[in-house]
């Protein structure tokens, strides 16, 4: 008699391992390039590397989601490292990595289609996105409008991907909550260090970006933005991480609540 083993939350967390390994690999590449004074290589290479890894993980939802969340949180930090090693770039390809990586879920049609069948009302969002794209093409040209369309559609498709992937990996919710809590915890530790003694790349970002909301590039005079670009998205990550930690269901995880 054949015995069917139902996927568990622990199994889903284990399936996210490839996503963590991918984040570690990208981190080592960035750190290695910075260590030899070649962080400028990451100006375009980071985007290519993230998209290539994302394509490889696309059929492993837990790993792909963890990797994508990690890139969203840490890509602005990579951008600052690149700018510090080269020069300040008003528009950086590094910041396109999270958006294009998220947009890869459009290629996983069976998964996000399954999510759409569970929440068909989301299809209504296609109408305002299509209208906005037409207006964007008329006012700004094809390429800016196309990128803006991806920036709006990608998160919607990502949500459908997550919803549909829950059928493929029933313990996916636990894996995502655990991953988000760990990522937020890491970002909070960086934020604490940033507040006490902001790194030179953070100081240069505060000066070059010209955003008064960041405070002053001095110890204890900074409005913490962690690896993000500004305090508002950093606060959003902290709130999401705190909620994920509380919902994780394992009491010891509460010690990882964002500081």
Coordinates of N, CA and C in Angstrom, one line a residue:
X1 N 0.9 -1.2 0.0 CA 0.0 0.0 0.0 C 0.9 1.2 0.0
X2 N 0.6 2.2 -0.9 CA 1.4 3.4 -1.0 C 1.0 4.4 0.1
X3 N 2.0 4.9 0.7 CA 1.7 5.9 1.8 C 2.1 7.3 1.3
X4 N 1.2 8.2 1.4 CA 1.4 9.6 1.0 C 1.7 10.4 2.2
X5 N 2.9 11.1 2.1 CA 3.3 11.9 3.2 C 2.9 13.3 2.9
X6 N 2.1 13.9 3.8 CA 1.7 15.3 3.6 C 2.8 16.3 3.9
X7 N 3.0 17.3 3.0 CA 4.0 18.3 3.3 C 3.7 19.0 4.6
X8 N 4.8 19.3 5.4 CA 4.6 20.0 6.6 C 5.3 21.4 6.6
X9 N 5.0 22.1 7.7 CA 5.7 23.5 7.8 C 7.2 23.3 7.8
X10 N 7.7 22.3 8.5 CA 9.1 22.1 8.6 C 9.7 21.8 7.2
X11 N 8.9 21.0 6.4 CA 9.3 20.6 5.1 C 9.4 21.9 4.2
X12 N 8.5 22.8 4.3 CA 8.5 24.0 3.5 C 9.7 24.9 3.9
X13 N 10.0 24.9 5.2 CA 11.1 25.7 5.7 C 12.4 25.1 5.1
X14 N 12.5 23.8 5.0 CA 13.6 23.2 4.5 C 13.8 23.5 3.0
X15 N 12.6 23.5 2.3 CA 12.6 23.8 0.9 C 13.1 25.2 0.6
X16 N 13.1 26.1 1.6 CA 13.5 27.5 1.4 C 15.0 27.6 1.4
X17 N 15.7 26.5 1.7 CA 17.2 26.5 1.9 C 17.9 27.0 0.7
X18 N 17.4 26.7 -0.5 CA 18.1 27.2 -1.7 C 18.0 28.7 -1.8
X19 N 16.9 29.3 -1.3 CA 16.8 30.7 -1.4 C 17.9 31.4 -0.4
X20 N 18.0 30.8 0.8 CA 19.0 31.3 1.7 C 20.4 31.1 1.1
X21 N 20.7 30.0 0.5 CA 22.0 29.8 -0.1 C 22.3 30.8 -1.2
X22 N 21.2 31.1 -2.0 CA 21.4 32.0 -3.1 C 21.7 33.4 -2.5
X23 N 21.0 33.8 -1.4 CA 21.3 35.1 -0.8 C 22.7 35.2 -0.3
X24 N 23.2 34.1 0.3 CA 24.5 34.0 0.8 C 25.5 34.1 -0.3
X25 N 25.3 33.4 -1.4 CA 26.2 33.5 -2.6 C 26.3 34.9 -3.1
X26 N 25.1 35.6 -3.3 CA 25.2 37.0 -3.8 C 25.9 37.9 -2.8
X27 N 25.7 37.7 -1.5 CA 26.3 38.5 -0.5 C 27.8 38.3 -0.6
X28 N 28.3 37.1 -0.8 CA 29.7 36.8 -0.9 C 30.3 37.5 -2.1
X29 N 29.6 37.5 -3.2 CA 30.1 38.1 -4.4 C 30.2 39.6 -4.2
X30 N 29.2 40.2 -3.6 CA 29.3 41.7 -3.4 C 30.4 42.0 -2.4
X31 N 30.5 41.3 -1.3 CA 31.5 41.6 -0.3 C 32.9 41.3 -0.9
X32 N 33.1 40.3 -1.7 CA 34.3 40.0 -2.4 C 34.7 41.1 -3.3
X33 N 33.8 41.6 -4.1 CA 34.1 42.6 -5.1 C 34.5 43.9 -4.4
X34 N 33.8 44.2 -3.2 CA 34.1 45.4 -2.5 C 35.5 45.3 -1.8
X35 N 35.8 44.1 -1.4 CA 37.1 43.8 -0.7 C 38.3 44.1 -1.6
X36 N 38.1 43.8 -2.9 CA 39.2 44.0 -3.8 C 39.1 45.3 -4.6
X37 N 38.2 46.1 -4.1 CA 38.1 47.5 -4.7 C 37.4 47.5 -6.1
X38 N 36.5 46.4 -6.3 CA 35.8 46.3 -7.6 C 34.3 46.3 -7.4
X39 N 33.8 47.0 -6.4 CA 32.4 47.0 -6.2 C 31.6 47.5 -7.4
X40 N 32.3 48.4 -8.2 CA 31.7 48.9 -9.3 C 31.2 47.9 -10.3
X41 N 31.8 46.7 -10.3 CA 31.3 45.6 -11.1 C 29.9 45.3 -10.9
X42 N 29.4 45.5 -9.7 CA 28.0 45.2 -9.3 C 27.0 46.1 -9.9
X43 N 27.5 47.2 -10.5 CA 26.6 48.2 -11.1 C 25.5 47.6 -12.0
X44 N 26.0 46.7 -12.8 CA 25.1 45.9 -13.7 C 25.1 44.4 -13.4
X45 N 26.2 43.9 -12.8 CA 26.3 42.5 -12.6 C 25.3 42.0 -11.5
X46 N 25.0 42.9 -10.5 CA 24.0 42.5 -9.5 C 22.6 42.2 -10.1
X47 N 22.2 43.0 -11.0 CA 20.9 42.8 -11.7 C 20.9 41.5 -12.4
X48 N 22.0 41.3 -13.2 CA 22.0 40.0 -14.0 C 22.1 38.8 -13.1
X49 N 22.9 38.9 -12.1 CA 23.0 37.8 -11.1 C 21.7 37.4 -10.5
X50 N 21.0 38.4 -10.0 CA 19.7 38.2 -9.3 C 18.7 37.6 -10.2
X51 N 18.6 38.1 -11.4 CA 17.6 37.6 -12.4 C 17.9 36.2 -12.8
X52 N 19.2 35.9 -13.0 CA 19.6 34.5 -13.3 C 19.3 33.5 -12.2
X53 N 19.6 33.9 -11.0 CA 19.3 33.0 -9.9 C 17.8 32.9 -9.7
X54 N 17.1 34.0 -9.9 CA 15.6 33.9 -9.8 C 15.0 33.0 -10.8
X55 N 15.5 32.9 -12.0 CA 15.0 32.0 -13.0 C 15.2 30.6 -12.6
X56 N 16.4 30.3 -11.9 CA 16.7 29.0 -11.4 C 15.8 28.5 -10.3
X57 N 15.3 29.5 -9.5 CA 14.5 29.2 -8.3 C 13.0 29.3 -8.6
X58 N 12.6 29.7 -9.7 CA 11.2 30.0 -10.0 C 10.2 28.9 -9.7
X59 N 10.7 27.7 -9.9 CA 9.8 26.5 -9.7 C 9.9 26.0 -8.3
X60 N 10.7 26.7 -7.5 CA 10.8 26.3 -6.0 C 10.3 27.5 -5.2
X61 N 9.0 27.6 -5.1 CA 8.3 28.8 -4.5 C 8.9 29.3 -3.2
X62 N 9.1 28.4 -2.3 CA 9.6 28.9 -1.0 C 11.0 29.5 -1.1
X63 N 11.9 28.9 -1.9 CA 13.2 29.5 -2.1 C 13.1 30.8 -2.9
X64 N 12.3 30.8 -3.9 CA 12.2 32.0 -4.7 C 11.7 33.2 -3.9
X65 N 10.7 32.9 -3.1 CA 10.1 34.0 -2.3 C 11.1 34.5 -1.3
X66 N 11.8 33.7 -0.6 CA 12.8 34.1 0.4 C 13.9 34.9 -0.3
X67 N 14.3 34.4 -1.4 CA 15.4 35.1 -2.2 C 14.9 36.5 -2.6
X68 N 13.7 36.6 -3.1 CA 13.1 37.8 -3.6 C 13.0 38.9 -2.5
X69 N 12.4 38.4 -1.4 CA 12.3 39.3 -0.2 C 13.6 39.8 0.2
X70 N 14.6 39.0 0.2 CA 16.0 39.4 0.6 C 16.5 40.4 -0.3
X71 N 16.3 40.3 -1.6 CA 16.8 41.2 -2.6 C 16.1 42.6 -2.4
X72 N 14.8 42.5 -2.2 CA 14.1 43.8 -2.0 C 14.7 44.6 -0.8
X73 N 15.0 43.9 0.3 CA 15.5 44.5 1.5 C 16.9 45.1 1.3
X74 N 17.8 44.3 0.7 CA 19.2 44.6 0.7 C 19.7 45.2 -0.6
X75 N 18.9 45.3 -1.7 CA 19.4 45.9 -2.9 C 19.8 47.4 -2.7
X76 N 19.1 48.2 -2.0 CA 19.5 49.6 -1.8 C 20.9 49.7 -1.1
X77 N 21.2 48.7 -0.2 CA 22.5 48.7 0.5 C 23.6 48.4 -0.6
X78 N 23.3 47.5 -1.5 CA 24.3 47.1 -2.5 C 24.5 48.4 -3.4
X79 N 23.4 49.1 -3.7 CA 23.5 50.3 -4.5 C 24.5 51.3 -3.8
X80 N 24.4 51.4 -2.5 CA 25.2 52.4 -1.8 C 26.7 52.0 -1.8
X81 N 26.9 50.7 -1.7 CA 28.3 50.1 -1.8 C 28.9 50.5 -3.2
X82 N 28.1 50.3 -4.2 CA 28.5 50.5 -5.6 C 28.8 52.0 -5.8
X83 N 27.9 52.9 -5.3 CA 28.1 54.3 -5.4 C 29.4 54.8 -4.6
X84 N 29.6 54.2 -3.5 CA 30.7 54.5 -2.7 C 32.0 54.2 -3.4
X85 N 32.0 53.1 -4.1 CA 33.3 52.6 -4.8 C 33.5 53.4 -6.1
X86 N 32.4 53.9 -6.7 CA 32.5 54.6 -8.0 C 32.1 56.0 -7.8
X87 N 30.9 56.3 -8.1 CA 30.3 57.7 -7.9 C 28.8 57.6 -7.8
X88 N 28.2 58.7 -7.3 CA 26.8 58.6 -7.1 C 26.1 58.6 -8.4
X89 N 25.2 57.6 -8.5 CA 24.3 57.4 -9.7 C 22.9 57.8 -9.4
X90 N 22.4 58.8 -10.2 CA 21.0 59.2 -9.9 C 20.1 58.1 -10.2
X91 N 20.3 57.3 -11.2 CA 19.5 56.1 -11.6 C 20.5 54.9 -11.5
X92 N 20.2 54.0 -10.7 CA 21.1 52.8 -10.6 C 20.4 51.5 -11.0
X93 N 21.0 50.8 -11.9 CA 20.5 49.5 -12.3 C 20.3 48.5 -11.2
X94 N 21.1 48.7 -10.1 CA 21.0 47.8 -8.9 C 19.5 47.8 -8.4
X95 N 18.9 49.0 -8.4 CA 17.6 49.1 -7.8 C 16.5 48.5 -8.7
X96 N 16.9 48.2 -10.0 CA 15.9 47.5 -10.9 C 15.9 46.0 -10.6
X97 N 16.9 45.5 -9.9 CA 16.9 44.1 -9.6 C 15.7 43.5 -8.9
X98 N 15.2 44.2 -7.8 CA 14.1 43.6 -7.1 C 12.8 43.6 -8.0
X99 N 12.6 44.7 -8.7 CA 11.4 44.8 -9.6 C 11.4 43.7 -10.6
X100 N 12.5 43.6 -11.4 CA 12.6 42.6 -12.5 C 12.6 41.2 -11.9
X101 N 13.2 41.0 -10.8 CA 13.2 39.7 -10.2 C 11.8 39.3 -9.8
X102 N 11.0 40.2 -9.2 CA 9.6 39.9 -8.9 C 8.8 39.7 -10.1
X103 N 9.1 40.4 -11.2 CA 8.4 40.2 -12.4 C 8.5 38.9 -13.1
X104 N 9.6 38.1 -12.7 CA 9.8 36.8 -13.2 C 8.6 35.9 -13.0
X105 N 7.8 36.1 -12.0 CA 6.7 35.2 -11.6 C 5.7 35.2 -12.8
X106 N 5.7 36.2 -13.7 CA 4.8 36.1 -14.8 C 5.1 34.9 -15.7
X107 N 6.4 34.4 -15.7 CA 6.8 33.3 -16.4 C 6.2 32.0 -15.8
X108 N 5.9 32.0 -14.5 CA 5.4 30.8 -13.8 C 3.9 30.8 -14.0
X109 N 3.4 30.7 -15.2 CA 2.0 30.8 -15.5 C 1.1 29.8 -14.7
X110 N 1.5 28.5 -14.6 CA 0.6 27.6 -13.9 C 0.4 28.0 -12.4
X111 N 1.5 28.5 -11.8 CA 1.4 28.8 -10.4 C 0.5 30.1 -10.2
X112 N 0.8 31.2 -10.9 CA 0.0 32.4 -10.6 C -1.4 32.3 -11.2
X113 N -1.6 31.4 -12.2 CA -3.0 31.2 -12.7 C -3.8 30.5 -11.6
X114 N -3.1 29.6 -10.9 CA -3.8 28.9 -9.8 C -4.2 29.9 -8.7
X115 N -3.4 30.9 -8.4 CA -3.7 31.9 -7.5 C -4.8 32.8 -8.0
X116 N -4.9 33.1 -9.3 CA -5.9 33.9 -9.8 C -7.3 33.2 -9.8
X117 N -7.3 31.9 -9.9 CA -8.6 31.2 -9.8 C -9.1 31.2 -8.4
X118 N -8.2 31.4 -7.4 CA -8.6 31.5 -6.0 C -9.0 32.9 -5.6
X119 N -8.6 33.9 -6.4 CA -8.9 35.3 -6.1 C -9.1 36.0 -7.4
X120 N -10.1 35.7 -8.2 CA -10.4 36.3 -9.5 C -10.6 37.8 -9.5
X121 N -11.0 38.3 -8.3 CA -11.3 39.7 -8.3 C -10.0 40.6 -8.6
X122 N -8.9 40.0 -8.4 CA -7.6 40.7 -8.6 C -7.5 41.0 -10.1
X123 N -8.1 40.3 -10.9 CA -8.0 40.5 -12.4 C -8.5 41.9 -12.7
X124 N -9.4 42.5 -11.9 CA -9.9 43.8 -12.1 C -8.8 44.9 -12.2
X125 N -7.7 44.6 -11.5 CA -6.6 45.5 -11.4 C -5.9 45.7 -12.8
X126 N -6.1 44.7 -13.7 CA -5.5 44.8 -15.0 C -6.0 46.0 -15.8
X127 N -7.2 46.4 -15.5 CA -7.8 47.6 -16.3 C -7.1 48.9 -15.9
X128 N -7.0 49.3 -14.7 CA -6.3 50.6 -14.4 C -4.8 50.5 -14.8
X129 N -4.2 49.3 -14.7 CA -2.8 49.2 -15.1 C -2.6 49.4 -16.6
X130 N -3.5 48.8 -17.3 CA -3.5 49.0 -18.8 C -3.7 50.4 -19.2
X131 N -4.7 51.1 -18.6 CA -4.9 52.5 -18.9 C -3.7 53.3 -18.5
X132 N -3.1 53.1 -17.4 CA -2.0 53.9 -16.9 C -0.8 53.7 -17.9
X133 N -0.7 52.4 -18.4 CA 0.4 52.2 -19.3 C 0.2 53.0 -20.6
X134 N -1.0 53.0 -21.1 CA -1.3 53.8 -22.3 C -1.0 55.3 -22.1
X135 N -1.4 55.8 -21.0 CA -1.1 57.2 -20.7 C 0.4 57.4 -20.5
X136 N 1.1 56.5 -19.9 CA 2.5 56.6 -19.7 C 3.3 56.6 -21.1
X137 N 2.9 55.8 -22.0 CA 3.5 55.7 -23.3 C 3.3 57.1 -24.0
X138 N 2.1 57.6 -23.9 CA 1.8 58.9 -24.6 C 2.6 60.0 -24.0
X139 N 2.8 60.0 -22.7 CA 3.5 61.1 -22.1 C 5.0 61.0 -21.9
X140 N 5.4 59.7 -21.8 CA 6.9 59.6 -21.4 C 7.6 58.6 -22.4
X141 N 6.9 57.9 -23.3 CA 7.6 57.0 -24.2 C 7.4 55.6 -23.7
X142 N 7.9 54.7 -24.6 CA 7.6 53.2 -24.3 C 8.4 52.7 -23.2
X143 N 9.7 53.0 -23.1 CA 10.6 52.3 -22.1 C 10.2 52.8 -20.7
X144 N 10.1 54.1 -20.4 CA 9.7 54.4 -19.0 C 8.3 53.9 -18.6
X145 N 7.4 53.9 -19.6 CA 6.1 53.3 -19.3 C 6.1 51.8 -19.1
X146 N 7.0 51.1 -19.8 CA 7.1 49.7 -19.7 C 7.6 49.3 -18.3
X147 N 8.7 50.1 -17.9 CA 9.3 49.8 -16.6 C 8.3 50.1 -15.5
X148 N 7.5 51.2 -15.6 CA 6.5 51.5 -14.6 C 5.4 50.5 -14.5
X149 N 5.1 49.9 -15.7 CA 4.0 48.9 -15.7 C 4.5 47.6 -15.0
X150 N 5.8 47.2 -15.2 CA 6.3 46.1 -14.5 C 6.4 46.3 -13.0
X151 N 6.7 47.6 -12.7 CA 6.8 47.9 -11.2 C 5.5 47.8 -10.5
X152 N 4.4 48.1 -11.3 CA 3.0 47.9 -10.7 C 2.5 46.5 -10.8
X153 N 2.7 45.9 -11.9 CA 2.1 44.6 -12.2 C 2.9 43.5 -11.4
X154 N 4.2 43.6 -11.3 CA 5.0 42.6 -10.7 C 4.6 42.2 -9.3
X155 N 4.3 43.2 -8.4 CA 3.9 42.8 -7.0 C 2.5 42.1 -7.0
X156 N 1.6 42.5 -8.0 CA 0.3 41.9 -8.0 C 0.5 40.4 -8.5
X157 N 1.3 40.2 -9.5 CA 1.6 38.8 -10.0 C 2.3 38.0 -8.9
X158 N 3.2 38.7 -8.1 CA 3.9 38.0 -7.0 C 2.9 37.5 -6.0
X159 N 1.9 38.4 -5.7 CA 0.9 37.9 -4.7 C 0.1 36.7 -5.2
X160 N -0.2 36.7 -6.5 CA -0.9 35.6 -7.1 C 0.0 34.4 -7.1
X161 N 1.2 34.6 -7.3 CA 2.2 33.5 -7.3 C 2.3 32.8 -5.9
X162 N 2.3 33.7 -4.9 CA 2.4 33.2 -3.5 C 1.1 32.4 -3.2
X163 N -0.1 33.0 -3.6 CA -1.3 32.3 -3.4 C -1.5 31.0 -4.1
X164 N -1.0 30.9 -5.3 CA -1.1 29.7 -6.0 C -0.1 28.7 -5.6
X165 N 1.1 29.1 -5.1 CA 2.1 28.2 -4.6 C 1.8 27.5 -3.3
X166 N 0.8 28.0 -2.6 CA 0.4 27.4 -1.4 C -0.2 26.0 -1.7
X167 N -0.7 25.8 -2.9 CA -1.2 24.4 -3.2 C 0.0 23.5 -3.5
X168 N 1.0 24.1 -4.1 CA 2.2 23.3 -4.4 C 3.0 22.9 -3.1
X169 N 3.1 23.9 -2.2 CA 3.8 23.7 -0.9 C 2.9 24.2 0.2
X170 N 2.1 23.3 0.8 CA 1.1 23.7 1.8 C 1.7 24.3 3.0
X171 N 3.0 24.1 3.3 CA 3.6 24.8 4.4 C 4.3 26.0 4.1
X172 N 4.0 26.6 2.9 CA 4.6 27.8 2.4 C 4.5 29.0 3.3
X173 N 3.3 29.1 3.9 CA 3.1 30.3 4.8 C 4.1 30.3 5.9
X174 N 4.4 29.2 6.5 CA 5.4 29.1 7.6 C 6.8 29.5 7.2
X175 N 7.1 29.0 6.0 CA 8.4 29.3 5.4 C 8.6 30.8 5.1
X176 N 7.6 31.4 4.6 CA 7.6 32.8 4.3 C 7.7 33.7 5.6
X177 N 6.9 33.3 6.6 CA 6.9 34.0 7.9 C 8.3 33.9 8.5
X178 N 8.8 32.7 8.5 CA 10.1 32.5 9.1 C 11.2 33.3 8.4
X179 N 11.2 33.2 7.1 CA 12.1 34.0 6.3 C 12.1 35.5 6.5
X180 N 10.8 36.0 6.5 CA 10.7 37.4 6.7 C 11.1 37.9 8.0
X181 N 10.9 37.1 9.0 CA 11.3 37.5 10.4 C 12.8 37.5 10.5
X182 N 13.5 36.5 9.9 CA 15.0 36.5 9.9 C 15.6 37.7 9.1
X183 N 15.0 38.0 7.9 CA 15.5 39.1 7.1 C 15.3 40.4 7.8
X184 N 14.1 40.6 8.5 CA 13.9 41.8 9.2 C 14.8 42.0 10.4
X185 N 15.1 40.8 11.1 CA 16.0 40.9 12.2 C 17.4 41.3 11.8
X186 N 17.9 40.8 10.6 CA 19.2 41.2 10.1 C 19.2 42.6 9.8
X187 N 18.1 43.1 9.2 CA 18.0 44.6 8.8 C 18.0 45.4 10.1
X188 N 17.3 44.9 11.1 CA 17.3 45.7 12.4 C 18.7 45.8 13.0
X189 N 19.4 44.8 12.9 CA 20.8 44.8 13.5 C 21.7 45.8 12.7
X190 N 21.5 45.8 11.4 CA 22.3 46.8 10.7 C 21.8 48.2 11.0
X191 N 20.5 48.4 11.2 CA 20.0 49.7 11.6 C 20.5 50.2 12.9
X192 N 20.7 49.3 13.9 CA 21.3 49.7 15.2 C 22.7 50.1 15.0
X193 N 23.5 49.4 14.2 CA 24.9 49.8 14.0 C 24.9 51.1 13.2
X194 N 24.0 51.3 12.3 CA 23.9 52.5 11.5 C 23.7 53.7 12.4
X195 N 22.8 53.6 13.4 CA 22.5 54.7 14.3 C 23.7 55.0 15.2
X196 N 24.4 54.0 15.6 CA 25.5 54.3 16.5 C 26.7 54.9 15.7
X197 N 27.0 54.3 14.6 CA 28.1 54.7 13.8 C 27.9 54.5 12.3
X198 N 27.2 55.4 11.6 CA 26.9 55.2 10.2 C 28.1 55.0 9.3
X199 N 28.1 54.0 8.5 CA 29.2 53.7 7.6 C 29.4 54.8 6.6
X200 N 30.6 54.8 6.0 CA 30.9 55.9 5.0 C 29.9 55.9 3.8
X201 N 29.5 54.7 3.4 CA 28.5 54.6 2.3 C 27.2 55.1 2.6
X202 N 26.8 54.9 3.9 CA 25.5 55.5 4.4 C 25.6 57.0 4.5
X203 N 26.7 57.5 4.9 CA 26.9 59.0 5.1 C 26.9 59.6 3.7
X204 N 27.5 59.0 2.7 CA 27.6 59.6 1.4 C 26.2 59.5 0.7
X205 N 25.4 58.5 1.0 CA 24.0 58.4 0.5 C 23.2 59.5 1.1
X206 N 23.4 59.8 2.4 CA 22.6 60.9 3.0 C 22.9 62.2 2.4
X207 N 24.2 62.4 2.1 CA 24.6 63.7 1.5 C 24.2 63.8 0.0
X208 N 24.4 62.8 -0.7 CA 24.2 62.8 -2.2 C 22.7 62.8 -2.5
X209 N 21.9 62.1 -1.7 CA 20.5 62.0 -2.0 C 19.7 63.3 -1.7
X210 N 20.3 64.0 -0.8 CA 19.6 65.3 -0.4 C 18.3 65.2 0.2
X211 N 18.1 64.1 1.0 CA 16.8 63.9 1.7 C 16.9 64.4 3.2
X212 N 16.3 65.5 3.5 CA 16.4 66.0 4.9 C 15.8 65.0 5.9
X213 N 14.9 64.1 5.5 CA 14.2 63.2 6.4 C 15.2 62.2 7.0
X214 N 16.4 62.1 6.4 CA 17.4 61.1 6.9 C 18.2 61.6 8.1
X215 N 18.0 62.9 8.4 CA 18.7 63.5 9.5 C 20.1 63.9 9.1
X216 N 21.1 63.8 10.0 CA 22.5 64.2 9.8 C 23.4 62.9 9.8
X217 N 24.4 62.9 8.9 CA 25.3 61.8 8.8 C 26.3 61.7 9.9
X218 N 25.8 61.7 11.2 CA 26.6 61.6 12.4 C 26.0 60.6 13.3
X219 N 26.9 60.1 14.2 CA 26.4 59.1 15.2 C 25.3 59.7 16.1
X220 N 24.2 58.9 16.2 CA 23.1 59.3 17.1 C 22.3 60.5 16.5
X221 N 22.6 60.9 15.3 CA 21.9 62.1 14.7 C 21.1 61.7 13.4
X222 N 21.1 60.4 13.2 CA 20.5 59.8 12.0 C 19.1 59.2 12.2
X223 N 18.2 59.4 11.3 CA 17.0 58.7 11.3 C 17.2 57.4 10.6
X224 N 17.2 56.3 11.3 CA 17.6 55.0 10.8 C 16.8 54.6 9.6
X225 N 17.5 54.2 8.6 CA 16.9 53.6 7.4 C 17.5 52.2 7.0
X226 N 18.4 51.7 7.9 CA 18.9 50.4 7.7 C 19.5 50.1 6.3
X227 N 19.2 49.0 5.7 CA 19.7 48.7 4.3 C 18.8 49.3 3.3
X228 N 17.6 49.9 3.7 CA 16.7 50.5 2.7 C 17.2 51.9 2.4
X229 N 16.4 52.6 1.6 CA 16.7 53.9 1.1 C 16.3 55.0 2.0
X230 N 15.3 54.8 2.8 CA 14.8 55.9 3.7 C 14.0 55.2 4.9
X231 N 13.7 56.0 5.9 CA 13.1 55.5 7.1 C 11.7 54.8 6.9
X232 N 10.9 55.3 5.9 CA 9.6 54.8 5.7 C 9.6 53.4 5.3
X233 N 10.3 53.0 4.2 CA 10.3 51.6 3.8 C 11.0 50.7 4.9
X234 N 11.9 51.3 5.6 CA 12.6 50.5 6.6 C 11.6 50.2 7.7
X235 N 10.8 51.2 8.1 CA 9.7 51.0 9.1 C 8.7 49.9 8.6
X236 N 8.4 49.9 7.3 CA 7.4 49.0 6.8 C 8.0 47.5 6.9
X237 N 9.3 47.4 6.7 CA 9.9 46.1 6.8 C 9.9 45.6 8.2
X238 N 10.2 46.6 9.2 CA 10.2 46.2 10.6 C 8.9 45.8 11.1
X239 N 7.8 46.5 10.6 CA 6.5 46.1 11.0 C 6.1 44.7 10.5
X240 N 6.4 44.5 9.2 CA 6.2 43.2 8.6 C 6.9 42.1 9.3
X241 N 8.2 42.4 9.6 CA 9.0 41.4 10.3 C 8.5 41.1 11.7
X242 N 8.0 42.1 12.4 CA 7.5 41.9 13.7 C 6.2 41.1 13.7
X243 N 5.3 41.4 12.7 CA 4.1 40.6 12.6 C 4.4 39.1 12.2
X244 N 5.4 39.0 11.3 CA 5.8 37.6 10.9 C 6.4 36.8 12.1
X245 N 7.1 37.5 12.9 CA 7.7 36.8 14.1 C 6.7 36.4 15.0
X246 N 5.7 37.2 15.3 CA 4.6 36.9 16.2 C 3.7 35.8 15.7
X247 N 3.6 35.7 14.4 CA 2.7 34.7 13.8 C 3.4 33.4 13.5
X248 N 4.7 33.4 13.7 CA 5.5 32.3 13.3 C 5.1 31.0 14.1
X249 N 4.7 31.2 15.3 CA 4.2 30.1 16.1 C 5.2 29.4 17.0
X250 N 6.5 29.8 16.8 CA 7.5 29.1 17.7 C 8.0 30.2 18.6
X251 N 7.8 30.0 19.9 CA 8.1 31.1 20.9 C 9.5 31.6 20.9
X252 N 10.5 30.6 20.6 CA 11.9 31.1 20.6 C 12.2 32.1 19.5
X253 N 11.3 32.1 18.5 CA 11.5 33.1 17.4 C 11.2 34.5 17.9
X254 N 10.5 34.7 19.0 CA 10.2 36.0 19.5 C 11.5 36.8 19.9
X255 N 12.5 36.1 20.2 CA 13.8 36.7 20.5 C 14.4 37.4 19.2
X256 N 13.9 37.0 18.0 CA 14.4 37.6 16.8 C 13.5 38.8 16.4
X257 N 12.6 39.2 17.2 CA 11.7 40.3 16.8 C 12.6 41.5 16.5
X258 N 12.4 42.2 15.4 CA 13.2 43.4 15.1 C 13.3 44.3 16.2
X259 N 14.5 44.8 16.5 CA 14.9 45.6 17.6 C 14.2 47.0 17.5

